Coordinates of C-alpha atoms in Angstrom, one line a residue:
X1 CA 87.5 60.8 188.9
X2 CA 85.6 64.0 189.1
X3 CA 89.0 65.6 190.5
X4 CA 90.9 64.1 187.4
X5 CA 88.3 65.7 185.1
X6 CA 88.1 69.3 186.9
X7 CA 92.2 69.5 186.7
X8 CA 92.1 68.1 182.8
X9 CA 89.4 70.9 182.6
X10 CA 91.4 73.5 184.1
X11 CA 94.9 72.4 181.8
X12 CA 92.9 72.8 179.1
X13 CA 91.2 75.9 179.7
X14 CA 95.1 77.1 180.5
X15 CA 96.5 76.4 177.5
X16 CA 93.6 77.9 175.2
X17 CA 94.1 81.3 177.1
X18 CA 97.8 80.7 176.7
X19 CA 97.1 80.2 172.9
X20 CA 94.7 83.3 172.7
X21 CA 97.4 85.5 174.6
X22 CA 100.3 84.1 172.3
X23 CA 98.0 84.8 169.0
X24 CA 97.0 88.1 170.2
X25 CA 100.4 88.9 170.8
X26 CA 101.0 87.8 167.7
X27 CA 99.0 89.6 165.8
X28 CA 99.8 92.7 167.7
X29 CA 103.2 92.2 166.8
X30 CA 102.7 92.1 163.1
X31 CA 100.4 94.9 163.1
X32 CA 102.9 97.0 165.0
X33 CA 105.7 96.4 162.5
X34 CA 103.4 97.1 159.4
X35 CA 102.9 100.5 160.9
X36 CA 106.3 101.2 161.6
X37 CA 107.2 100.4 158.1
X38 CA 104.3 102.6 156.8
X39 CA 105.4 105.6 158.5
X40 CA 109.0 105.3 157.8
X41 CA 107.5 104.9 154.1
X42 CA 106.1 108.4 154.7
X43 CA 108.8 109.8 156.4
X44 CA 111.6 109.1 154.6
X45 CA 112.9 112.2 151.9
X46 CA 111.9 110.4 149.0
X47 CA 109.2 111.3 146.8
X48 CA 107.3 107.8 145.6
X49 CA 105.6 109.9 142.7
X50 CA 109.3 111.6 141.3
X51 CA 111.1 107.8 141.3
X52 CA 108.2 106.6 138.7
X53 CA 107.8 109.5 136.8
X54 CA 111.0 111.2 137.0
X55 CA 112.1 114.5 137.6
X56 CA 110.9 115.6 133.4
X57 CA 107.3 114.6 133.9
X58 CA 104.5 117.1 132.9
X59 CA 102.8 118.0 136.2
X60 CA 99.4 116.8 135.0
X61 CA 101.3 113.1 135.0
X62 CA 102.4 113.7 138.2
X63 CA 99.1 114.4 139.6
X64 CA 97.6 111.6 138.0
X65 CA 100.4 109.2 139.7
X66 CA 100.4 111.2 143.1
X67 CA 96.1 110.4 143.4
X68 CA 97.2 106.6 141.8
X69 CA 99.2 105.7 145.2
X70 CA 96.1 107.2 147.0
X71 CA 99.1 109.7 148.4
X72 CA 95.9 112.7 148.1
X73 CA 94.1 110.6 150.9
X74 CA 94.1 111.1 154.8
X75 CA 96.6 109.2 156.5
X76 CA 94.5 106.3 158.2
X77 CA 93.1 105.6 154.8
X78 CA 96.8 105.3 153.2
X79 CA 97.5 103.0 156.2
X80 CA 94.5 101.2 155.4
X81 CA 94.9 100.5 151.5
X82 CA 98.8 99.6 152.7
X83 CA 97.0 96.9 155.2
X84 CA 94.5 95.6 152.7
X85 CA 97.3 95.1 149.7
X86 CA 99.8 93.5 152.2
X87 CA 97.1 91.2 153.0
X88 CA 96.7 90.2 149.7
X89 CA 99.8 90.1 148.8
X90 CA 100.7 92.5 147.2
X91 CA 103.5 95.0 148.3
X92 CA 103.5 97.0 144.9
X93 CA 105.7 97.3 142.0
X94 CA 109.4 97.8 142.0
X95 CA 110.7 100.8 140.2
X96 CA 114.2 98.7 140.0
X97 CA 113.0 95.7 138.6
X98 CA 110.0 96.7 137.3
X99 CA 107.8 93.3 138.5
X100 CA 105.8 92.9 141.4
X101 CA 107.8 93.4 144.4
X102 CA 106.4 90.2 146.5
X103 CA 108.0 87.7 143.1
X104 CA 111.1 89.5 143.6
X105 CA 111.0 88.7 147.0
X106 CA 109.8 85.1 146.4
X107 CA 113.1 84.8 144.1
X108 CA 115.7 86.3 146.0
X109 CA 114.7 85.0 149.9
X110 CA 115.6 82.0 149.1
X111 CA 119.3 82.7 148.9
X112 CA 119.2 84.3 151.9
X113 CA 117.7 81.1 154.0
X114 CA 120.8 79.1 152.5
X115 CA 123.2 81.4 154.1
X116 CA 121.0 81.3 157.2
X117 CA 120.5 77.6 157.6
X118 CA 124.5 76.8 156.4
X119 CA 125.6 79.6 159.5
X120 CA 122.6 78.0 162.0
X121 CA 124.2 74.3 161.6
X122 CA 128.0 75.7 161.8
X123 CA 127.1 77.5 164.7
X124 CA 125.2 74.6 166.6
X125 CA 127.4 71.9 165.9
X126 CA 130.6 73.4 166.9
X127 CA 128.7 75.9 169.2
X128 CA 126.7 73.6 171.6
X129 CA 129.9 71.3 172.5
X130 CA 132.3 73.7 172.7
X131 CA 130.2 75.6 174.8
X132 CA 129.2 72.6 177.1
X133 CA 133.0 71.8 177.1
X134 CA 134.3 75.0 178.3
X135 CA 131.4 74.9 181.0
X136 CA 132.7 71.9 182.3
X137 CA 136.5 72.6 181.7
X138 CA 135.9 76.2 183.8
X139 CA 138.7 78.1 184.1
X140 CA 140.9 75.9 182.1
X141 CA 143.5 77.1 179.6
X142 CA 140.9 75.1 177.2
X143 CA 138.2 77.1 177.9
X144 CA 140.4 80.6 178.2
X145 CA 140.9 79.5 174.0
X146 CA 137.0 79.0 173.6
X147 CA 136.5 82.2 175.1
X148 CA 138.8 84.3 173.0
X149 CA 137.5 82.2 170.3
X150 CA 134.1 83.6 170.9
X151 CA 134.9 86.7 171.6
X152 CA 136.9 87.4 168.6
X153 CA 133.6 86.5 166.7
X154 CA 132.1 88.7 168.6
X155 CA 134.0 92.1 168.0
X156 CA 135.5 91.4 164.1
X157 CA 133.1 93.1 162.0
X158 CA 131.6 90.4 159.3
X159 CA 132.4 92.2 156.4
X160 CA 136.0 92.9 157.3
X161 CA 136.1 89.1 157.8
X162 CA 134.5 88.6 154.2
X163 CA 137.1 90.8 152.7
X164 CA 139.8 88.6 154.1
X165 CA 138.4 85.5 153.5
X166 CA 138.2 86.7 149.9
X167 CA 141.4 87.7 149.4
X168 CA 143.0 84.9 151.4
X169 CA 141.2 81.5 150.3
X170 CA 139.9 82.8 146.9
X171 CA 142.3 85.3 145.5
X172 CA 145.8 83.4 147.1
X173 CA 144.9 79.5 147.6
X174 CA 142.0 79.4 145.3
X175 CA 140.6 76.8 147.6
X176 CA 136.6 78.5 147.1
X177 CA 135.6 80.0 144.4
X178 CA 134.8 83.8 144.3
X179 CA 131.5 85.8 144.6
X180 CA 128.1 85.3 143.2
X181 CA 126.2 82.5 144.4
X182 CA 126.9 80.1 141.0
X183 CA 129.0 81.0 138.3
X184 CA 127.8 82.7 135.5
X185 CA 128.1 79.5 133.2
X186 CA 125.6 77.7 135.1
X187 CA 123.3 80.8 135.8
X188 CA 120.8 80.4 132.6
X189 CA 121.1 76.3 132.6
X190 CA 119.7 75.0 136.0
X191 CA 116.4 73.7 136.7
X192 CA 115.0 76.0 139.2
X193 CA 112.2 74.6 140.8
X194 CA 112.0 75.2 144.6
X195 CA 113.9 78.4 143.9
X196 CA 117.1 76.9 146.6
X197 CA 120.0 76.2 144.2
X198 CA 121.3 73.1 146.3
X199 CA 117.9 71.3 146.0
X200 CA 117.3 72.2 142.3
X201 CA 121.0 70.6 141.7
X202 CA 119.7 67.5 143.3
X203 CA 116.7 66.9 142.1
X204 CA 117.8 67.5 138.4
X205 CA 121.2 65.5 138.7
X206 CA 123.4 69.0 137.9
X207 CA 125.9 67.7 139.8
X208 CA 128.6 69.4 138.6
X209 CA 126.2 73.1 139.6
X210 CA 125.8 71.2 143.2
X211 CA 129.4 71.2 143.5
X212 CA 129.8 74.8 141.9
X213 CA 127.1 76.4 144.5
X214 CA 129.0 74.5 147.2
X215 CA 132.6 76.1 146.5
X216 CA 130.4 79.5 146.3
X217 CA 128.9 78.7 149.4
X218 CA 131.4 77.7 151.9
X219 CA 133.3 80.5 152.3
X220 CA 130.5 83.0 153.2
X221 CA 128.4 80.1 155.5
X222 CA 131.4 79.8 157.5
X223 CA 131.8 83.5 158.1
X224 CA 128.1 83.4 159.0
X225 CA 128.7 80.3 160.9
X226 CA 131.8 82.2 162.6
X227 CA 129.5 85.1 164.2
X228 CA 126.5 81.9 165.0
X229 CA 128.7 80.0 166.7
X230 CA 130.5 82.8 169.1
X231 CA 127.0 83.8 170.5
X232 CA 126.0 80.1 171.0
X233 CA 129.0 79.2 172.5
X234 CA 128.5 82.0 175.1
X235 CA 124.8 81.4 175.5
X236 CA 125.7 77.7 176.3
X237 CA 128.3 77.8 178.3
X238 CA 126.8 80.0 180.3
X239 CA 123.3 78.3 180.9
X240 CA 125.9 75.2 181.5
X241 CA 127.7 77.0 184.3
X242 CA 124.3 78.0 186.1
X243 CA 123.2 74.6 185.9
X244 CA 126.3 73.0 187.0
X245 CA 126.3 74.9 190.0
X246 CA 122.3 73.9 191.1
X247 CA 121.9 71.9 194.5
X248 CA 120.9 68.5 192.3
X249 CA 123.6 68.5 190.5
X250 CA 125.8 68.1 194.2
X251 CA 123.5 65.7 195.3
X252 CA 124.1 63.7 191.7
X253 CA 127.6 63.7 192.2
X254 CA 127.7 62.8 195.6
X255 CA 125.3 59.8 195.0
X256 CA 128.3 58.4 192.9
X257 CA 127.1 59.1 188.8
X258 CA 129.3 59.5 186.3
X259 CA 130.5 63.2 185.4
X260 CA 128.9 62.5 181.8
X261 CA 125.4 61.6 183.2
X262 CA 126.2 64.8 185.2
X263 CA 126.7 66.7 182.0
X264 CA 124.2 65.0 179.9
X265 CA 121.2 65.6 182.6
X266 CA 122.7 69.5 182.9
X267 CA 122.3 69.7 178.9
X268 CA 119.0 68.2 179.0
X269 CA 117.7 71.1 181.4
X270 CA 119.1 74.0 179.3
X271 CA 117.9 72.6 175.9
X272 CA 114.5 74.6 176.4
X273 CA 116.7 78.0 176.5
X274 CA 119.4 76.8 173.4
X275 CA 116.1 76.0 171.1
X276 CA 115.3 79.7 171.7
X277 CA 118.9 81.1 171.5
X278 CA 119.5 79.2 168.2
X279 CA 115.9 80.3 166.8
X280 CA 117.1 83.8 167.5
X281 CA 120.1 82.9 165.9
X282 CA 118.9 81.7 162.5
X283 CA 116.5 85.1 162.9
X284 CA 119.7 87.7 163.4
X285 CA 121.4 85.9 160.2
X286 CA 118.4 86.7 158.2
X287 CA 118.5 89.8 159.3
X288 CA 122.4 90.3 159.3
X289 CA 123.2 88.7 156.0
X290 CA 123.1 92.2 154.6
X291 CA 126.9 93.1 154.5
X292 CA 127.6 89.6 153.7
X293 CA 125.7 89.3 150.6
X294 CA 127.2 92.4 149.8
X295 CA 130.9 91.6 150.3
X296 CA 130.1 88.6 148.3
X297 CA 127.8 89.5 145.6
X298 CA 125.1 87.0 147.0
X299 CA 121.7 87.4 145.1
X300 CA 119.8 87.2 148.2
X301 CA 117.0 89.3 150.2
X302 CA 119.5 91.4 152.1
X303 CA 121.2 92.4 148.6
X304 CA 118.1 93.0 146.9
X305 CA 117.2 95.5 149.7
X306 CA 120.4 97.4 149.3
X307 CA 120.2 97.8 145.8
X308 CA 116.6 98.9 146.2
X309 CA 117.4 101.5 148.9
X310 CA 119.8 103.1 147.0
X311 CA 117.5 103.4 143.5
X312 CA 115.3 105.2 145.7
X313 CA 112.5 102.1 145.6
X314 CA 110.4 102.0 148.6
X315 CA 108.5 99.2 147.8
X316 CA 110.8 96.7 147.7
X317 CA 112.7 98.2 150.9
X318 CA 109.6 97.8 153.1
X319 CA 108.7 94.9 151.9
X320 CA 111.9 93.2 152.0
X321 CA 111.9 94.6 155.8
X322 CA 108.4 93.6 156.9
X323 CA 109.1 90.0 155.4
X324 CA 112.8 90.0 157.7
X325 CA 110.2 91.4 160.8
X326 CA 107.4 88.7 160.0
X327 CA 110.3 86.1 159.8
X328 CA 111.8 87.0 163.2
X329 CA 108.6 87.3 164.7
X330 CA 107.4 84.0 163.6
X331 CA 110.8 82.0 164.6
X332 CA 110.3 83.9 168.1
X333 CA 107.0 82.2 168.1
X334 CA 107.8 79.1 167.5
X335 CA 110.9 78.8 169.3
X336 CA 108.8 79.7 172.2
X337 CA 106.6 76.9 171.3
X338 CA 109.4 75.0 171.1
X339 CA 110.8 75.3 174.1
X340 CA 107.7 74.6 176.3
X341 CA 107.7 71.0 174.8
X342 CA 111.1 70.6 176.2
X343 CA 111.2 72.3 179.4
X344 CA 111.3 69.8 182.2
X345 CA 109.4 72.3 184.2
X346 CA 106.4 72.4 181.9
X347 CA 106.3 68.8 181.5
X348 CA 106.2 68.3 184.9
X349 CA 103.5 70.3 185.0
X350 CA 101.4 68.8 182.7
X351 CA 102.0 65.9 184.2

């Protein structure tokens, strides 16, 4: 009994240093990209005070501004002020918009995540078979297709792809509509309530906008999906092929079980490293769906961040970066999470 309680001791003690390590981290992490988006803020040849006041502006308004951003004060204490307001929120006014730069972002990351999520489910469910299938079917002309499948997806760039696609199923078949995220009929007459067009549709009965925002949609989710599925289909097959290769996987076979139990009890030891691979997938699309909501006019976070780096607004730029960071950051964390709770190893060690 006393043994029992010394080892539950111990596990426990282990996994609240393993908690304090992983929020330390954490917390490091975050920190370290704030700072890197402060100074790039500062190093960057654009002058915060001239994109507010213009070029025309007495010089007496420009000081006024220039002490305003606290751009007179030491470094460390600019650094500082830029911690305190992130903390609270608040990442500043944009000079293109002219609202608060965390409501902009609050309105347009929204249509990033549906590109995201729509690319993360094409990828997985075509992914994660076809790359357990070509794992299994090594060296096949089947899996010689999956390959060059995946590797095409690889090397196209995605905005060529969204160029094509566009001209091909939009401006020749007509079989999606065309760029924008809804049409501009419906733009001023939905609901908007969770700010994620599909769900406002829904819950308001627009079904005739839920259908609209799907033709929109498919076209650039697939593309997205495209590029989400070639890395998982190469990330699976080859934990697959490392797995199928392990001593216990000879000894199953020899013992007489079927290839799918084979398969299925392979695929049940990788799942731990796909839970991370697909978490960093979802992560790179948020992150990636930059030219893709350019090619296609999509009102999301990665557009918004173009249009602002162009008008010169650093604001929104940083922001719209440090929320991209915070995101990956955060799905890094959790796949990792994740993936403890169903790694065979760890719960064999718990147990």
């Amino acid at each position: 009994m006393r043994v029992t309680n010394w080892l539950k001791s111990q596990s426990l003690r282990a996994g609240i240093r393993t908690l304090c390590v992983q929020t330390s981290m954490f917390v490091l992490t975050i920190f370290g990209l704030l700072l890197v988006t402060f100074m790039i803020g500062r190093v960057v040849p654009v002058d915060p005070v001239l994109v507010i006041v213009g070029d025309r502006a007495p010089a007496e308004v420009y000081a006024r501004v220039y002490a305003e951003l606290g751009l007179d004060k030491p470094l460390y204490q600019q650094f500082l002020m830029y911690l305190y307001q992130v903390a609270q929120g608040d990442f500043g006014t944009s000079v293109l918009t002219s609202q608060n730069v965390a409501k902009d972002i609050a309105a347009f990351f929204p249509a990033t995540i549906e590109l995201a999520v729509t690319g993360t489910l094409v990828g997985v469910l075509l992914g994660v078979p076809l790359g357990v299938w070509s794992a299994v079917r090594k060296n096949s002309f089947l899996d010689q297709c999956v390959r060059v499948v995946a590797l095409i997806g690889y090397s196209i760039p995605i905005f060529w792809l969204g160029l094509v696609g566009l001209l091909v199923f939009y401006a020749k078949l007509d079989w999606v509509a065309g760029v924008g995220r809804i049409d501009a009929a419906y733009e001023y007459i939905i609901e908007r309530e969770t700010g994620f067009v599909l769900l406002d549709a829904m819950l308001h009965g627009q079904w005739d906008i839920f259908r609209n925002f799907l033709s929109h949609l498919i076209l650039p989710g697939a593309l997205l999906g495209y590029m989400s599925m070639a890395y998982i289909i190469r990330m699976t097959r080859s934990f697959m092929l490392e797995q199928l290769g392990q001593e216990y996987v000879v000894t199953a076979r020899v013992k007489g079980l079927s290839e799918r139990r084979v398969v299925m009890h392979a695929f049940r030891n990788v799942l731990a490293q796909l839970i991370t691979v697909i978490a960093l997938s979802f992560a790179y699309l948020l992150e990636g769906a930059v030219l893709t909501e350019t090619v296609f006019a999509w009102p999301g976070l990665g557009l918004y961040i173009t249009n602002s780096l162009f008008a010169a607004d650093m604001n929104a730029v940083l922001a719209g970066t440090t929320v991209i960071g915070a995101s990956f950051v955060l799905l890094n964390a959790f796949s990792d999470a994740l993936g403890t709770v169903f790694d065979p190893r760890t719960r064999s060690a718990r147990t």
